[in-house]
Amino acid sequence: QVQLQESGPGLVKPSETLSLTCTVSGGSVSSGSHYWSWIRQPPGKGLEWIGNIYYSGNTNYNPSLKSRVTISVDSSKNQISLKLSSVTAADTAVYYCARDQMVQGVIGPWFDPWGQGTLVTVSS
Amino acid sequence: QSVLTQPPSVSGAPGQRVTISCTGSSSNIGANFDVHWYQQLPGTAPKLLIYGNIYRPSGVPDRFSGSKSATSASLAITGLQAEDEADYYCQSYDNSLSGTVFGTGTKVTVL
């Protein structure tokens, strides 16, 4: 079955750019059947959708983060990537990648499966 | 920012039934977007529990059930078990934000 694995630096300095990669196995990011999302969770807090991407490169972003976020896809490596610029301590969170799911008869996407998540701390 | 409101916590004794509400608005649940639910055990990633308001993925016990009405949705857990102690999140789509929104999360405690 499809598995997702996030990777990237666990520590980023304030004002710098956070960069993460999600490697997909057991399936293809370019299958054309799914969008792929990034979701984050600050320590002890709730979930926040960051944005998603289709294999064609079409993206959607959370308006609250849109000015700082870039999500991209590398079909040759079967990976999606996240870049978040000008980070502050408020961006400290566990970052998850997940596959969007949609089926006829259900209105709106859901997420399954999820990666295990990776903790990114913003600190000098 | 969460636009779906859940109670911070609910609790129940083993074997009891608990429900978790998820209250939205006319731009998400009330706009006919469906609601999905996730279970997050401590230290782990969220796991899909219910999709499309009422559907259980393969492997999810039938003790978990979902419903939706107007601008809100509910998750019910019957026959509560110790292993159900976790955080639960609802999720939907919001057309004013043009994106996915999550609930504030509810911690379920088994007494």
PDB file of N, CA, C and O in Angstrom, chain B residues 7 10 12 25 52-53 62 68 71 75 82-83 86 90 95:
ATOM      1  N   PRO B   7     -15.714  20.189  21.251  1.00  0.00           N
ATOM      2  CA  PRO B   7     -15.477  20.318  22.689  1.00  0.00           C
ATOM      3  C   PRO B   7     -14.044  19.904  22.997  1.00  0.00           C
ATOM      4  O   PRO B   7     -13.523  18.980  22.374  1.00  0.00           O
ATOM      5  N   VAL B  10     -13.978  15.045  26.214  1.00  0.00           N
ATOM      6  CA  VAL B  10     -15.117  14.230  26.629  1.00  0.00           C
ATOM      7  C   VAL B  10     -14.545  13.014  27.336  1.00  0.00           C
ATOM      8  O   VAL B  10     -13.399  12.622  27.084  1.00  0.00           O
ATOM      9  N   GLY B  12     -15.626   9.055  29.423  1.00  0.00           N
ATOM     10  CA  GLY B  12     -16.620   8.040  29.698  1.00  0.00           C
ATOM     11  C   GLY B  12     -15.974   6.794  30.278  1.00  0.00           C
ATOM     12  O   GLY B  12     -14.762   6.585  30.091  1.00  0.00           O
ATOM     13  N   SER B  25     -20.192  26.125   9.789  1.00  0.00           N
ATOM     14  CA  SER B  25     -20.970  27.293   9.356  1.00  0.00           C
ATOM     15  C   SER B  25     -21.477  27.086   7.931  1.00  0.00           C
ATOM     16  O   SER B  25     -21.277  26.026   7.331  1.00  0.00           O
ATOM     17  N   GLY B  52     -16.717  10.968   4.460  1.00  0.00           N
ATOM     18  CA  GLY B  52     -18.039  11.171   3.893  1.00  0.00           C
ATOM     19  C   GLY B  52     -19.154  11.107   4.912  1.00  0.00           C
ATOM     20  O   GLY B  52     -20.219  10.548   4.646  1.00  0.00           O
ATOM     21  N   ASN B  53     -18.904  11.643   6.073  1.00  0.00           N
ATOM     22  CA  ASN B  53     -19.874  11.729   7.186  1.00  0.00           C
ATOM     23  C   ASN B  53     -20.123  10.409   7.902  1.00  0.00           C
ATOM     24  O   ASN B  53     -20.274  10.397   9.125  1.00  0.00           O
ATOM     25  N   ASP B  62     -16.825  -1.059  14.044  1.00  0.00           N
ATOM     26  CA  ASP B  62     -18.149  -0.448  13.886  1.00  0.00           C
ATOM     27  C   ASP B  62     -18.633   0.225  15.175  1.00  0.00           C
ATOM     28  O   ASP B  62     -19.752   0.722  15.223  1.00  0.00           O
ATOM     29  N   LYS B  68     -24.219  13.691  10.240  1.00  0.00           N
ATOM     30  CA  LYS B  68     -24.122  15.109   9.870  1.00  0.00           C
ATOM     31  C   LYS B  68     -25.529  15.688   9.768  1.00  0.00           C
ATOM     32  O   LYS B  68     -26.461  15.015   9.303  1.00  0.00           O
ATOM     33  N   THR B  71     -25.378  22.416   9.937  1.00  0.00           N
ATOM     34  CA  THR B  71     -24.022  22.965   9.996  1.00  0.00           C
ATOM     35  C   THR B  71     -23.155  22.256  11.026  1.00  0.00           C
ATOM     36  O   THR B  71     -22.158  22.807  11.505  1.00  0.00           O
ATOM     37  N   LEU B  75     -19.416  12.507  15.950  1.00  0.00           N
ATOM     38  CA  LEU B  75     -18.768  11.195  15.986  1.00  0.00           C
ATOM     39  C   LEU B  75     -19.215  10.510  17.270  1.00  0.00           C
ATOM     40  O   LEU B  75     -19.148  11.112  18.343  1.00  0.00           O
ATOM     41  N   ALA B  82     -10.375   1.231  26.451  1.00  0.00           N
ATOM     42  CA  ALA B  82      -9.187   1.961  26.879  1.00  0.00           C
ATOM     43  C   ALA B  82      -8.351   2.417  25.684  1.00  0.00           C
ATOM     44  O   ALA B  82      -7.757   3.494  25.689  1.00  0.00           O
ATOM     45  N   GLU B  83      -8.325   1.605  24.635  1.00  0.00           N
ATOM     46  CA  GLU B  83      -7.524   1.937  23.447  1.00  0.00           C
ATOM     47  C   GLU B  83      -8.110   3.087  22.640  1.00  0.00           C
ATOM     48  O   GLU B  83      -7.464   3.574  21.711  1.00  0.00           O
ATOM     49  N   ALA B  86      -7.607   9.024  22.992  1.00  0.00           N
ATOM     50  CA  ALA B  86      -6.874   9.665  21.918  1.00  0.00           C
ATOM     51  C   ALA B  86      -7.481  11.042  21.667  1.00  0.00           C
ATOM     52  O   ALA B  86      -8.480  11.422  22.281  1.00  0.00           O
ATOM     53  N   CYS B  90     -12.280  16.569  13.507  1.00  0.00           N
ATOM     54  CA  CYS B  90     -13.130  16.581  12.330  1.00  0.00           C
ATOM     55  C   CYS B  90     -12.453  17.437  11.253  1.00  0.00           C
ATOM     56  O   CYS B  90     -11.551  18.242  11.545  1.00  0.00           O
ATOM     57  N   ASN B  95     -15.599  26.839   1.492  1.00  0.00           N
ATOM     58  CA  ASN B  95     -15.515  27.495   0.193  1.00  0.00           C
ATOM     59  C   ASN B  95     -15.199  28.980   0.279  1.00  0.00           C
ATOM     60  O   ASN B  95     -14.802  29.578  -0.717  1.00  0.00           O
TER      61      ASN B  95
END
